[in-house]
Tab-separated table of C-alpha atoms in Angstrom:
chain	number	residue	atom	x	y	z
H	1	MET	CA	-76.195	-75.428	57.781
H	2	THR	CA	-76.680	-76.092	53.962
H	3	VAL	CA	-74.196	-78.635	52.452
H	4	ASP	CA	-71.531	-77.131	50.391
H	5	ASP	CA	-71.611	-79.157	47.147
H	6	ARG	CA	-69.345	-77.151	44.902
H	7	PHE	CA	-66.057	-79.178	45.133
H	8	THR	CA	-67.652	-81.951	43.063
H	9	GLU	CA	-65.695	-84.841	40.770
H	10	GLU	CA	-66.802	-82.374	37.980
H	11	ALA	CA	-65.238	-79.266	39.462
H	12	ARG	CA	-62.161	-81.226	39.851
H	13	GLN	CA	-61.902	-82.176	36.208
H	14	GLN	CA	-62.569	-78.893	35.129
H	15	ARG	CA	-59.496	-77.746	37.133
H	16	ILE	CA	-57.499	-80.007	35.835
H	17	ALA	CA	-58.606	-79.528	32.094
H	18	GLN	CA	-58.526	-75.566	32.609
H	19	ALA	CA	-54.981	-75.845	33.403
H	20	GLN	CA	-54.367	-77.922	30.246
H	21	LEU	CA	-55.769	-76.001	27.683
H	22	GLY	CA	-54.132	-73.057	25.914
H	23	THR	CA	-51.447	-72.248	22.978
H	24	PHE	CA	-48.358	-74.297	23.049
H	25	ASN	CA	-45.161	-73.795	21.366
H	26	GLU	CA	-42.106	-76.096	20.798
H	27	ILE	CA	-40.134	-76.228	23.830
H	28	VAL	CA	-36.456	-74.969	23.332
H	29	THR	CA	-33.550	-75.877	25.810
H	30	GLY	CA	-29.924	-75.621	26.012
H	31	PRO	CA	-27.273	-72.979	26.067
H	32	VAL	CA	-28.096	-69.239	25.215
H	33	SER	CA	-26.365	-68.296	22.394
H	34	ASP	CA	-26.660	-64.504	22.948
H	35	TRP	CA	-28.516	-62.495	25.474
H	36	THR	CA	-30.132	-59.862	23.632
H	37	THR	CA	-31.597	-62.147	21.178
H	38	ASP	CA	-31.739	-65.543	23.023
H	39	PHE	CA	-32.002	-65.001	26.545
H	40	SER	CA	-33.311	-67.718	28.760
H	41	HIS	CA	-34.036	-67.455	32.423
H	42	LEU	CA	-34.320	-71.191	32.771
H	43	GLU	CA	-30.560	-71.814	31.792
H	44	PRO	CA	-28.059	-72.846	34.452
H	45	GLU	CA	-26.024	-69.858	33.001
H	46	TYR	CA	-28.660	-67.381	34.275
H	47	ALA	CA	-29.337	-69.039	37.490
H	48	GLU	CA	-25.292	-68.617	38.025
H	49	ASN	CA	-24.941	-65.187	36.596
H	50	ALA	CA	-28.080	-63.297	36.572
H	51	ILE	CA	-26.773	-60.087	38.174
H	52	GLU	CA	-24.111	-59.962	35.485
H	53	VAL	CA	-26.596	-60.787	32.480
H	54	TRP	CA	-28.931	-57.966	33.847
H	55	ASP	CA	-26.097	-55.376	34.097
H	56	ASP	CA	-24.586	-56.441	30.958
H	57	LEU	CA	-28.074	-56.128	29.402
H	58	ARG	CA	-29.065	-52.885	31.018
H	59	GLY	CA	-26.207	-51.190	29.250
H	60	ARG	CA	-26.393	-52.233	25.609
H	61	CYS	CA	-29.931	-53.506	25.168
H	62	PRO	CA	-32.133	-52.877	27.718
H	63	VAL	CA	-34.910	-54.550	26.287
H	64	ALA	CA	-33.819	-57.991	25.460
H	65	ARG	CA	-35.479	-60.452	23.336
H	66	THR	CA	-35.831	-64.515	22.868
H	67	GLU	CA	-37.737	-66.648	20.295
H	68	ARG	CA	-37.933	-69.395	23.032
H	69	PHE	CA	-41.643	-69.730	25.041
H	70	GLY	CA	-42.957	-68.418	21.770
H	71	GLY	CA	-41.333	-64.859	22.167
H	72	ALA	CA	-40.648	-62.934	25.240
H	73	TRP	CA	-39.091	-60.111	26.324
H	74	LEU	CA	-36.644	-59.087	29.217
H	75	PRO	CA	-36.848	-55.421	30.261
H	76	THR	CA	-33.839	-54.743	32.868
H	77	ARG	CA	-34.126	-50.938	33.521
H	78	TYR	CA	-36.396	-49.430	36.695
H	79	GLU	CA	-38.192	-47.419	34.258
H	80	ASP	CA	-39.194	-50.007	31.726
H	81	VAL	CA	-39.925	-52.750	34.377
H	82	ALA	CA	-42.124	-49.686	36.221
H	83	ALA	CA	-44.009	-48.963	33.285
H	84	ILE	CA	-44.965	-52.419	32.304
H	85	ALA	CA	-46.072	-53.188	35.858
H	86	TYR	CA	-48.449	-49.879	35.904
H	87	ASP	CA	-49.810	-50.553	32.462
H	88	THR	CA	-52.672	-52.969	33.147
H	89	GLU	CA	-54.161	-51.702	29.548
H	90	HIS	CA	-51.555	-53.140	27.322
H	91	PHE	CA	-50.378	-56.040	29.645
H	92	THR	CA	-52.521	-59.061	31.210
H	93	SER	CA	-51.734	-61.250	34.521
H	94	ARG	CA	-53.903	-64.014	32.780
H	95	ALA	CA	-50.439	-66.078	32.991
H	96	ILE	CA	-47.568	-64.715	35.144
H	97	ILE	CA	-45.318	-67.606	34.910
H	98	VAL	CA	-43.294	-67.776	31.537
H	99	SER	CA	-43.648	-71.162	30.225
H	100	ASN	CA	-44.571	-73.156	26.553
H	101	VAL	CA	-48.181	-72.694	27.509
H	102	ARG	CA	-50.350	-69.667	26.961
H	103	PRO	CA	-53.639	-70.259	28.640
H	104	PRO	CA	-57.043	-69.598	26.625
H	105	MET	CA	-57.686	-65.939	26.526
H	106	ASP	CA	-61.156	-66.463	28.101
H	107	VAL	CA	-59.319	-67.255	31.498
H	108	ALA	CA	-59.030	-63.454	31.946
H	109	PRO	CA	-59.971	-61.497	33.688
H	110	VAL	CA	-59.835	-64.219	36.473
H	111	GLY	CA	-57.103	-66.414	35.812
H	112	LEU	CA	-55.903	-69.738	36.949
H	113	ALA	CA	-54.801	-67.986	40.274
H	114	PRO	CA	-56.648	-65.196	41.536
H	115	PRO	CA	-55.856	-62.267	42.361
H	116	ILE	CA	-52.406	-62.518	41.124
H	117	SER	CA	-53.656	-63.934	37.934
H	118	SER	CA	-56.456	-61.252	37.257
H	119	ASP	CA	-57.093	-58.004	35.545
H	120	PRO	CA	-59.061	-55.043	36.465
H	121	PRO	CA	-61.532	-54.716	37.486
H	122	PHE	CA	-62.114	-58.102	38.965
H	123	HIS	CA	-58.783	-58.235	40.354
H	124	HIS	CA	-59.366	-55.449	42.965
H	125	ASP	CA	-62.794	-57.130	44.163
H	126	ALA	CA	-60.592	-60.891	44.327
H	127	ARG	CA	-57.563	-59.026	45.977
H	128	LYS	CA	-59.804	-57.201	48.595
H	129	LEU	CA	-60.906	-60.658	50.290
H	130	LEU	CA	-57.186	-61.655	50.873
H	131	LEU	CA	-55.528	-58.094	52.247
H	132	PRO	CA	-57.159	-58.234	55.639
H	133	ALA	CA	-55.716	-61.206	56.534
H	134	PHE	CA	-52.157	-60.055	55.321
H	135	THR	CA	-51.895	-56.650	57.146
H	136	LYS	CA	-48.788	-55.912	58.698
H	137	ALA	CA	-50.818	-56.097	62.453
H	138	ASN	CA	-52.307	-59.409	61.625
H	139	VAL	CA	-49.238	-60.967	60.391
H	140	ALA	CA	-47.386	-60.005	63.411
H	141	LYS	CA	-49.670	-62.355	65.398
H	142	GLN	CA	-47.537	-65.277	63.867
H	143	ALA	CA	-43.971	-63.992	64.682
H	144	VAL	CA	-44.073	-65.344	68.163
H	145	THR	CA	-44.830	-69.112	66.429
H	146	THR	CA	-42.226	-68.410	63.769
H	147	GLU	CA	-39.345	-67.335	65.910
H	148	ALA	CA	-39.751	-70.615	68.150
H	149	PHE	CA	-40.326	-72.639	64.823
H	150	CYS	CA	-36.841	-71.118	63.683
H	151	HIS	CA	-35.434	-72.093	67.276
H	152	SER	CA	-36.353	-75.532	66.931
H	153	LEU	CA	-34.771	-75.804	63.657
H	154	ILE	CA	-31.376	-74.379	65.161
H	155	ASP	CA	-31.661	-76.832	67.733
H	156	THR	CA	-31.485	-79.465	65.340
H	157	PHE	CA	-28.089	-78.320	64.352
H	158	ALA	CA	-26.415	-79.267	67.627
H	159	GLY	CA	-23.452	-81.088	66.960
H	160	ARG	CA	-22.941	-80.495	63.219
H	161	ASP	CA	-20.221	-77.815	61.974
H	162	VAL	CA	-21.801	-77.858	58.802
H	163	VAL	CA	-25.461	-76.863	57.793
H	164	ASP	CA	-27.302	-76.281	54.552
H	165	ALA	CA	-28.550	-72.745	55.624
H	166	ALA	CA	-30.951	-73.078	52.505
H	167	THR	CA	-32.471	-76.752	52.924
H	168	ASP	CA	-31.874	-77.256	56.635
H	169	TYR	CA	-33.210	-73.971	57.446
H	170	GLY	CA	-34.690	-71.287	55.184
H	171	MET	CA	-36.608	-73.187	53.421
H	172	TYR	CA	-38.826	-74.802	56.182
H	173	ILE	CA	-39.906	-71.221	57.473
H	174	PRO	CA	-42.204	-70.526	54.610
H	175	MET	CA	-43.471	-74.065	54.438
H	176	ARG	CA	-44.298	-74.033	58.188
H	177	VAL	CA	-45.991	-70.038	58.093
H	178	ILE	CA	-48.116	-71.179	54.979
H	179	ALA	CA	-49.154	-74.670	55.977
H	180	ASP	CA	-50.622	-73.057	59.352
H	181	MET	CA	-52.103	-69.982	57.313
H	182	LEU	CA	-54.050	-72.489	55.176
H	183	GLY	CA	-54.652	-75.206	57.694
H	184	PHE	CA	-52.382	-77.987	55.913
H	185	PRO	CA	-50.591	-80.445	57.764
H	186	GLN	CA	-47.110	-79.362	58.708
H	187	GLU	CA	-45.840	-82.937	57.642
H	188	ASP	CA	-46.537	-82.158	54.035
H	189	SER	CA	-43.797	-80.088	53.497
H	190	GLU	CA	-42.161	-82.617	51.020
H	191	LYS	CA	-45.245	-82.451	48.692
H	192	PHE	CA	-45.060	-78.428	48.782
H	193	ALA	CA	-41.498	-78.482	47.493
H	194	HIS	CA	-42.557	-81.008	44.658
H	195	PHE	CA	-45.584	-78.293	43.759
H	196	VAL	CA	-43.187	-75.397	44.026
H	197	GLU	CA	-40.118	-76.956	41.889
H	198	ASN	CA	-42.572	-77.656	39.282
H	199	ALA	CA	-44.346	-74.547	39.390
H	200	LEU	CA	-41.426	-72.366	38.731
H	201	GLU	CA	-38.016	-73.874	38.365
H	202	GLY	CA	-39.746	-76.426	35.997
H	203	ALA	CA	-41.530	-74.029	33.828
H	204	ASN	CA	-39.523	-75.107	30.884
H	205	GLY	CA	-39.777	-78.845	31.512
H	206	PRO	CA	-41.781	-81.499	29.353
H	207	LEU	CA	-45.717	-80.599	29.270
H	208	GLU	CA	-47.019	-84.408	30.009
H	209	GLU	CA	-44.605	-84.086	33.369
H	210	ARG	CA	-45.885	-80.783	34.153
H	211	GLN	CA	-49.419	-81.595	33.829
H	212	ALA	CA	-49.219	-84.454	35.993
H	213	ARG	CA	-47.429	-82.335	38.632
H	214	GLY	CA	-50.048	-80.018	38.100
H	215	MET	CA	-52.711	-82.248	38.724
H	216	ALA	CA	-51.015	-83.685	41.810
H	217	LEU	CA	-51.532	-80.097	42.977
H	218	SER	CA	-55.293	-79.748	42.091
H	219	ASP	CA	-56.245	-83.178	43.807
H	220	TYR	CA	-54.154	-82.199	46.839
H	221	LEU	CA	-55.733	-78.987	46.990
H	222	PHE	CA	-59.230	-80.828	46.698
H	223	GLU	CA	-58.392	-83.193	49.361
H	224	GLN	CA	-57.449	-80.092	51.635
H	225	VAL	CA	-61.134	-78.144	50.962
H	226	ARG	CA	-62.846	-81.246	51.681
H	227	ASP	CA	-61.078	-82.069	54.634
H	228	HIS	CA	-61.832	-78.289	55.920
H	229	LEU	CA	-65.388	-78.800	54.865
H	230	ASP	CA	-65.744	-81.602	57.221
H	231	ASN	CA	-63.827	-79.965	59.888
H	232	PRO	CA	-64.137	-76.340	59.521
H	233	ARG	CA	-61.315	-74.662	61.567
H	234	GLU	CA	-60.135	-70.945	61.927
H	235	ASP	CA	-57.770	-70.720	59.136
H	236	LEU	CA	-57.465	-69.399	55.270
H	237	THR	CA	-59.025	-72.155	53.426
H	238	THR	CA	-62.279	-72.007	55.989
H	239	TYR	CA	-62.506	-68.373	55.447
H	240	LEU	CA	-61.877	-68.707	51.489
H	241	LEU	CA	-64.481	-71.437	51.576
H	242	ASN	CA	-67.171	-69.134	53.236
H	243	ALA	CA	-65.909	-65.827	51.187
H	244	GLU	CA	-68.501	-64.393	49.141
H	245	LEU	CA	-68.266	-62.043	45.812
H	246	TYR	CA	-70.960	-60.036	44.389
H	247	GLY	CA	-73.404	-61.653	46.888
H	248	GLN	CA	-72.167	-65.111	46.330
H	249	ARG	CA	-69.641	-67.877	47.531
H	250	LEU	CA	-66.794	-68.124	45.220
H	251	THR	CA	-66.563	-70.510	42.545
H	252	PRO	CA	-64.707	-73.808	43.227
H	253	GLN	CA	-62.110	-72.479	40.761
H	254	HIS	CA	-61.565	-69.186	42.524
H	255	VAL	CA	-61.151	-71.304	45.788
H	256	VAL	CA	-58.730	-73.600	44.520
H	257	GLY	CA	-56.919	-71.234	42.268
H	258	THR	CA	-56.378	-68.774	45.515
H	259	MET	CA	-54.815	-71.552	47.439
H	260	THR	CA	-52.416	-72.526	44.744
H	261	LEU	CA	-51.371	-68.983	44.803
H	262	LEU	CA	-50.512	-68.785	48.357
H	263	LEU	CA	-48.934	-72.179	48.269
H	264	ILE	CA	-46.866	-71.507	45.450
H	265	ALA	CA	-46.021	-67.706	45.722
H	266	GLY	CA	-45.257	-67.831	49.783
H	267	ILE	CA	-42.721	-70.525	49.668
H	268	ASP	CA	-39.888	-70.166	47.050
H	269	THR	CA	-39.800	-66.596	47.358
H	270	THR	CA	-39.387	-66.150	51.297
H	271	TRP	CA	-37.009	-69.145	51.014
H	272	SER	CA	-34.826	-67.162	48.510
H	273	ALA	CA	-34.919	-64.173	50.672
H	274	ILE	CA	-33.870	-65.706	53.782
H	275	GLY	CA	-30.840	-67.795	51.850
H	276	SER	CA	-29.558	-64.576	49.640
H	277	SER	CA	-29.328	-62.659	53.057
H	278	LEU	CA	-27.441	-65.402	54.887
H	279	TRP	CA	-25.099	-65.956	51.692
H	280	HIS	CA	-24.514	-62.148	51.867
H	281	LEU	CA	-23.549	-62.291	55.287
H	282	ALA	CA	-21.595	-65.490	55.071
H	283	LYS	CA	-19.170	-63.693	52.556
H	284	ASN	CA	-19.144	-60.211	54.156
H	285	PRO	CA	-17.774	-60.587	57.929
H	286	GLN	CA	-17.857	-56.834	58.256
H	287	ASP	CA	-21.605	-56.701	57.586
H	288	ARG	CA	-22.281	-59.926	59.696
H	289	GLU	CA	-20.348	-58.545	62.637
H	290	ARG	CA	-22.148	-55.093	62.494
H	291	LEU	CA	-25.609	-56.852	62.261
H	292	VAL	CA	-24.786	-59.372	65.177
H	293	ALA	CA	-23.748	-56.293	67.431
H	294	ASP	CA	-26.313	-53.721	66.629
H	295	ARG	CA	-29.773	-55.002	66.287
H	296	SER	CA	-31.122	-51.603	65.178
H	297	LEU	CA	-29.370	-51.711	62.127
H	298	ARG	CA	-31.370	-54.976	61.049
H	299	PRO	CA	-34.385	-53.416	59.528
H	300	LYS	CA	-32.153	-51.226	57.214
H	301	ALA	CA	-30.115	-54.298	56.237
H	302	VAL	CA	-33.405	-56.269	55.483
H	303	GLU	CA	-34.540	-53.643	53.017
H	304	GLU	CA	-30.923	-53.849	51.202
H	305	PHE	CA	-31.032	-57.524	50.937
H	306	LEU	CA	-34.572	-57.179	49.412
H	307	ARG	CA	-33.672	-54.520	47.202
H	308	ALA	CA	-30.226	-56.215	46.064
H	309	TYR	CA	-31.442	-60.092	45.954
H	310	ALA	CA	-35.160	-59.418	45.460
H	311	PRO	CA	-36.127	-62.848	44.538
H	312	VAL	CA	-38.843	-62.342	42.252
H	313	THR	CA	-39.475	-61.665	38.593
H	314	MET	CA	-43.089	-61.499	37.757
H	315	ALA	CA	-44.664	-61.972	33.878
H	316	ARG	CA	-46.948	-60.498	31.783
H	317	LEU	CA	-48.546	-61.371	28.448
H	318	VAL	CA	-49.076	-58.521	25.897
H	319	LYS	CA	-52.666	-57.721	25.804
H	320	GLU	CA	-52.416	-55.130	22.863
H	321	ASP	CA	-49.244	-54.494	20.304
H	322	VAL	CA	-47.375	-51.623	22.025
H	323	GLU	CA	-43.987	-49.831	21.662
H	324	LEU	CA	-41.986	-49.815	24.904
H	325	GLY	CA	-38.279	-48.952	25.568
H	326	GLY	CA	-37.635	-48.628	21.977
H	327	VAL	CA	-38.808	-52.233	20.737
H	328	GLN	CA	-42.502	-53.243	19.540
H	329	MET	CA	-43.987	-55.694	21.569
H	330	LYS	CA	-46.628	-57.748	20.016
H	331	LYS	CA	-49.987	-59.006	21.335
H	332	GLU	CA	-49.345	-62.596	23.097
H	333	ASP	CA	-45.929	-61.994	23.742
H	334	TRP	CA	-44.448	-62.883	26.861
H	335	VAL	CA	-42.848	-59.802	29.010
H	336	LEU	CA	-40.794	-60.423	32.258
H	337	LEU	CA	-40.867	-58.243	35.232
H	338	PRO	CA	-37.235	-58.731	36.836
H	339	PHE	CA	-37.805	-56.440	39.762
H	340	PRO	CA	-34.214	-57.685	41.057
H	341	SER	CA	-32.728	-55.825	37.857
H	342	ALA	CA	-35.061	-52.830	38.313
H	343	ASN	CA	-33.714	-52.633	41.640
H	344	ARG	CA	-30.175	-52.367	40.454
H	345	ASP	CA	-30.462	-49.956	37.826
H	346	PRO	CA	-27.741	-46.811	38.706
H	347	GLU	CA	-30.188	-44.471	37.128
H	348	ARG	CA	-32.406	-45.010	39.945
H	349	PHE	CA	-30.313	-46.108	43.062
H	350	GLU	CA	-27.098	-44.670	44.312
H	351	ARG	CA	-24.184	-47.235	44.325
H	352	ALA	CA	-26.848	-49.671	42.879
H	353	ASP	CA	-24.048	-52.722	42.694
H	354	GLU	CA	-23.024	-52.377	46.376
H	355	VAL	CA	-24.914	-53.795	49.441
H	356	VAL	CA	-24.892	-50.672	51.722
H	357	ILE	CA	-26.499	-52.544	54.966
H	358	ASP	CA	-27.374	-48.946	56.100
H	359	ARG	CA	-29.027	-47.472	53.355
H	360	GLU	CA	-31.405	-44.726	54.540
H	361	VAL	CA	-33.398	-44.206	51.214
H	362	ASN	CA	-34.212	-47.475	49.485
H	363	ARG	CA	-37.091	-47.162	47.273
H	364	HIS	CA	-36.819	-51.035	45.935
H	365	ALA	CA	-39.517	-52.651	44.121
H	366	ALA	CA	-39.042	-56.281	45.870
H	367	PHE	CA	-42.650	-56.653	46.139
H	368	GLY	CA	-43.862	-55.362	42.969
H	369	LEU	CA	-45.062	-51.861	41.676
H	370	GLY	CA	-48.802	-51.131	41.092
H	371	ILE	CA	-52.071	-53.080	41.828
H	372	HIS	CA	-50.290	-56.249	42.189
H	373	ARG	CA	-48.144	-55.617	44.974
H	374	CYS	CA	-47.202	-58.665	46.574
H	375	VAL	CA	-50.245	-59.354	49.033
H	376	GLY	CA	-47.760	-61.069	51.400
H	377	SER	CA	-45.246	-58.594	51.694
H	378	HIS	CA	-45.838	-57.782	55.167
H	379	LEU	CA	-45.578	-61.802	56.074
H	380	ALA	CA	-42.609	-61.895	54.019
H	381	ARG	CA	-40.691	-59.366	55.765
H	382	MET	CA	-42.129	-60.614	59.258
H	383	GLU	CA	-40.585	-64.169	58.394
H	384	LEU	CA	-37.291	-62.613	57.040
H	385	THR	CA	-36.722	-60.559	59.822
H	386	VAL	CA	-37.456	-62.965	62.390
H	387	ALA	CA	-35.349	-65.723	60.492
H	388	LEU	CA	-32.480	-63.532	60.512
H	389	ASP	CA	-32.612	-62.305	63.955
H	390	VAL	CA	-32.952	-65.926	65.454
H	391	TRP	CA	-29.912	-67.115	63.197
H	392	LEU	CA	-27.675	-64.049	64.081
H	393	ASP	CA	-28.158	-64.282	67.895
H	394	ARG	CA	-27.921	-68.318	67.637
H	395	ILE	CA	-25.098	-68.562	65.167
H	396	PRO	CA	-22.867	-65.090	65.568
H	397	GLU	CA	-20.051	-66.833	63.424
H	398	PHE	CA	-20.550	-68.639	60.218
H	399	SER	CA	-18.998	-68.755	56.676
H	400	LEU	CA	-19.436	-70.505	53.252
H	401	ALA	CA	-18.149	-74.129	53.832
H	402	ASP	CA	-17.829	-74.689	50.353
H	403	PRO	CA	-18.160	-71.750	47.835
H	404	ASP	CA	-18.584	-74.089	44.938
H	405	ALA	CA	-21.185	-76.076	46.659
H	406	VAL	CA	-23.618	-72.796	46.431
H	407	ARG	CA	-26.631	-73.285	44.051
H	408	TRP	CA	-28.741	-70.704	42.652
H	409	SER	CA	-32.087	-71.599	41.181
H	410	ALA	CA	-33.113	-70.749	37.775
H	411	GLY	CA	-36.345	-69.313	36.673
H	412	GLN	CA	-38.462	-66.123	38.101
H	413	ILE	CA	-37.625	-66.909	41.931
H	414	ARG	CA	-33.980	-66.553	42.446
H	415	GLY	CA	-32.224	-67.849	45.512
H	416	PRO	CA	-29.732	-70.264	46.915
H	417	ARG	CA	-31.034	-73.995	46.964
H	418	ALA	CA	-27.850	-75.194	48.130
H	419	LEU	CA	-25.771	-73.400	50.869
H	420	PRO	CA	-23.539	-75.093	52.997
H	421	MET	CA	-22.554	-73.009	55.814
H	422	ARG	CA	-19.510	-73.457	58.504
H	423	ILE	CA	-21.204	-72.692	61.714
H	424	GLY	CA	-19.729	-71.716	65.238
V	1	MET	CA	-44.548	-29.317	57.321
V	2	ARG	CA	-47.758	-30.809	56.056
V	3	VAL	CA	-48.141	-34.436	55.021
V	4	SER	CA	-50.953	-36.672	53.222
V	5	ILE	CA	-51.215	-39.873	51.374
V	6	ASP	CA	-52.206	-40.254	47.993
V	7	SER	CA	-54.732	-43.032	48.256
V	8	ALA	CA	-55.205	-43.448	44.725
V	9	THR	CA	-51.643	-44.584	44.465
V	10	CYS	CA	-50.748	-45.883	47.803
V	11	GLN	CA	-50.653	-49.966	47.376
V	12	GLY	CA	-50.230	-50.901	51.165
V	13	HIS	CA	-46.488	-51.372	50.839
V	14	GLY	CA	-46.438	-50.189	54.402
V	15	ARG	CA	-43.076	-48.441	54.315
V	16	CYS	CA	-44.425	-45.308	55.933
V	17	TYR	CA	-45.722	-47.102	58.815
V	18	ASP	CA	-42.862	-49.388	58.988
V	19	LEU	CA	-40.672	-46.095	59.344
V	20	ALA	CA	-42.750	-44.051	61.285
V	21	PRO	CA	-45.301	-45.949	62.992
V	22	ASP	CA	-46.694	-42.762	65.044
V	23	LEU	CA	-47.083	-40.499	62.238
V	24	PHE	CA	-48.491	-43.349	59.843
V	25	GLY	CA	-50.555	-46.626	60.212
V	26	GLU	CA	-52.598	-49.033	58.184
V	27	ASP	CA	-56.068	-49.453	57.658
V	28	GLU	CA	-57.680	-52.758	57.650
V	29	GLU	CA	-56.577	-53.811	54.197
V	30	GLY	CA	-53.076	-52.333	54.659
V	31	TYR	CA	-53.236	-49.189	53.304
V	32	ALA	CA	-51.504	-46.137	54.575
V	33	VAL	CA	-53.645	-43.683	56.724
V	34	LEU	CA	-52.546	-40.784	58.900
V	35	THR	CA	-52.533	-41.384	62.468
V	36	GLU	CA	-53.905	-38.822	65.520
V	37	LEU	CA	-50.472	-37.259	65.289
V	38	THR	CA	-50.975	-36.007	61.659
V	39	ALA	CA	-54.573	-36.280	61.441
V	40	ASP	CA	-54.701	-32.465	60.843
V	41	ARG	CA	-51.822	-33.024	58.105
V	42	ASP	CA	-49.463	-31.240	60.299
V	43	VAL	CA	-46.392	-32.922	61.035
V	44	PRO	CA	-45.691	-32.455	64.805
V	45	GLU	CA	-42.421	-30.234	65.245
V	46	GLY	CA	-39.314	-31.954	65.277
V	47	ARG	CA	-40.501	-34.965	62.979
V	48	GLU	CA	-39.982	-33.445	59.960
V	49	GLY	CA	-37.013	-35.963	59.271
V	50	ASP	CA	-39.234	-38.964	59.887
V	51	ALA	CA	-41.798	-37.391	57.361
V	52	ARG	CA	-39.336	-37.120	54.964
V	53	LEU	CA	-38.055	-40.721	55.550
V	54	ALA	CA	-40.946	-42.280	55.025
V	55	ALA	CA	-41.838	-40.291	51.880
V	56	ALA	CA	-38.492	-41.283	50.723
V	57	ASN	CA	-38.938	-44.756	50.904
V	58	CYS	CA	-42.421	-45.158	49.225
V	59	PRO	CA	-42.018	-47.145	46.230
V	60	GLU	CA	-45.463	-45.731	44.865
V	61	LEU	CA	-44.354	-41.912	45.787
V	62	ALA	CA	-47.765	-42.102	47.788
V	63	VAL	CA	-46.434	-40.189	50.820
V	64	LEU	CA	-46.275	-36.368	50.062
V	65	VAL	CA	-44.731	-33.933	51.953
V	66	HIS	CA	-45.112	-30.126	51.432
V	67	GLU	CA	-42.228	-28.202	53.210
V	68	GLN	CA	-43.567	-24.883	54.428
V	69	VAL	CA	-41.717	-21.615	54.903
V	70	ARG	CA	-43.106	-20.302	58.323
V	71	ALA	CA	-43.895	-16.926	58.506
């Protein structure tokens, strides 16, 4: 067996340096003065009222603008969000989280977290490596352990009247699943929470802090790689270490970048979907009672929750000047892709603003559209389905313990981060 | 009724094989494929509704159904 000498100190330094280069702009924080010209998805008023913000903008300014983040756009109509998602000629995935740093041009077409950060044609080849592990048939194999884990979380509720459905339940499910898939220690969930928060909710934070935390994530992943090189096992990390592209093993930056993607993208997203669904059911007892009584309704309800509370807003950078939705977008402008807003466009969906748990036709875009369709969508659906099944079967009666204490996340992943629930 | 998958637009969302797992399946990468029942592109009699539902739920419009007037 040949020694794997890719993950050197030099490679680690290169990863850190790569993540620190780019074009920086001034950080602007504080209340939004006008949603059409000064929006920010990273302020508390957006976290609180995103749905109202989208509905308002869709009606009077379907592509909103901000000078924050060095210039960004927020389209809210399905038509415009879809057009951008499908247009890889004018829009690049070189960066997919809006922040105050645009990574150097030369990170394209691979980007820092392939394949989500990759552009064609490289994107296709990097994505192909991941797809087999995430098919519906393959993720179904994890349903049994996921179900047992959900039960074990609910077992810990014994004797309590109030639990936090976000931080005592939803959060742990994707953390456990992705830790299992990557072969990371389960007890590291605290660390995962910090990495995720920095990457997503902290996107408008001070640069030094973000860089220090990004470095901690790189160090953690290099540690996991070393552990897997010493003790290879059947998991995605070992798979990536052995994978080949164009006849050669992956670069260390590709391996660590993909691990970053899988760890960050798999957690907040599914956590948010589980929390939003339980929040809805806590507030709507008729829907809750119907789903408790009739399991056959649940798959449709899951799709409807994904439509109405789609957690993920993606982003792109403009690659070439382009006119879209009546505005002139300039090279290097950010563009947000709020799939949850697209999913609530009345031009596209009947009763778009209502949650109809037995909706038959539901062509929602919760997992994106086009070549970047969420690679983990089947896994997310499995986790959400199992998490709701176990909760509804074990805790058929529940309601919000304190509606004012519910807190929604800001940023590109939307879901409840505090969700006190009265149970039983 | 005839049915086909446009493999150029299918992105593997899997809505068709979620909704009608005997009419549609997934390949090794999660992209949709026809099954034994639909291999000849003919939708079995009585299953037209399921095929239509799958088509109506595909986010990429990659499931194509062709209604046919029987002679």
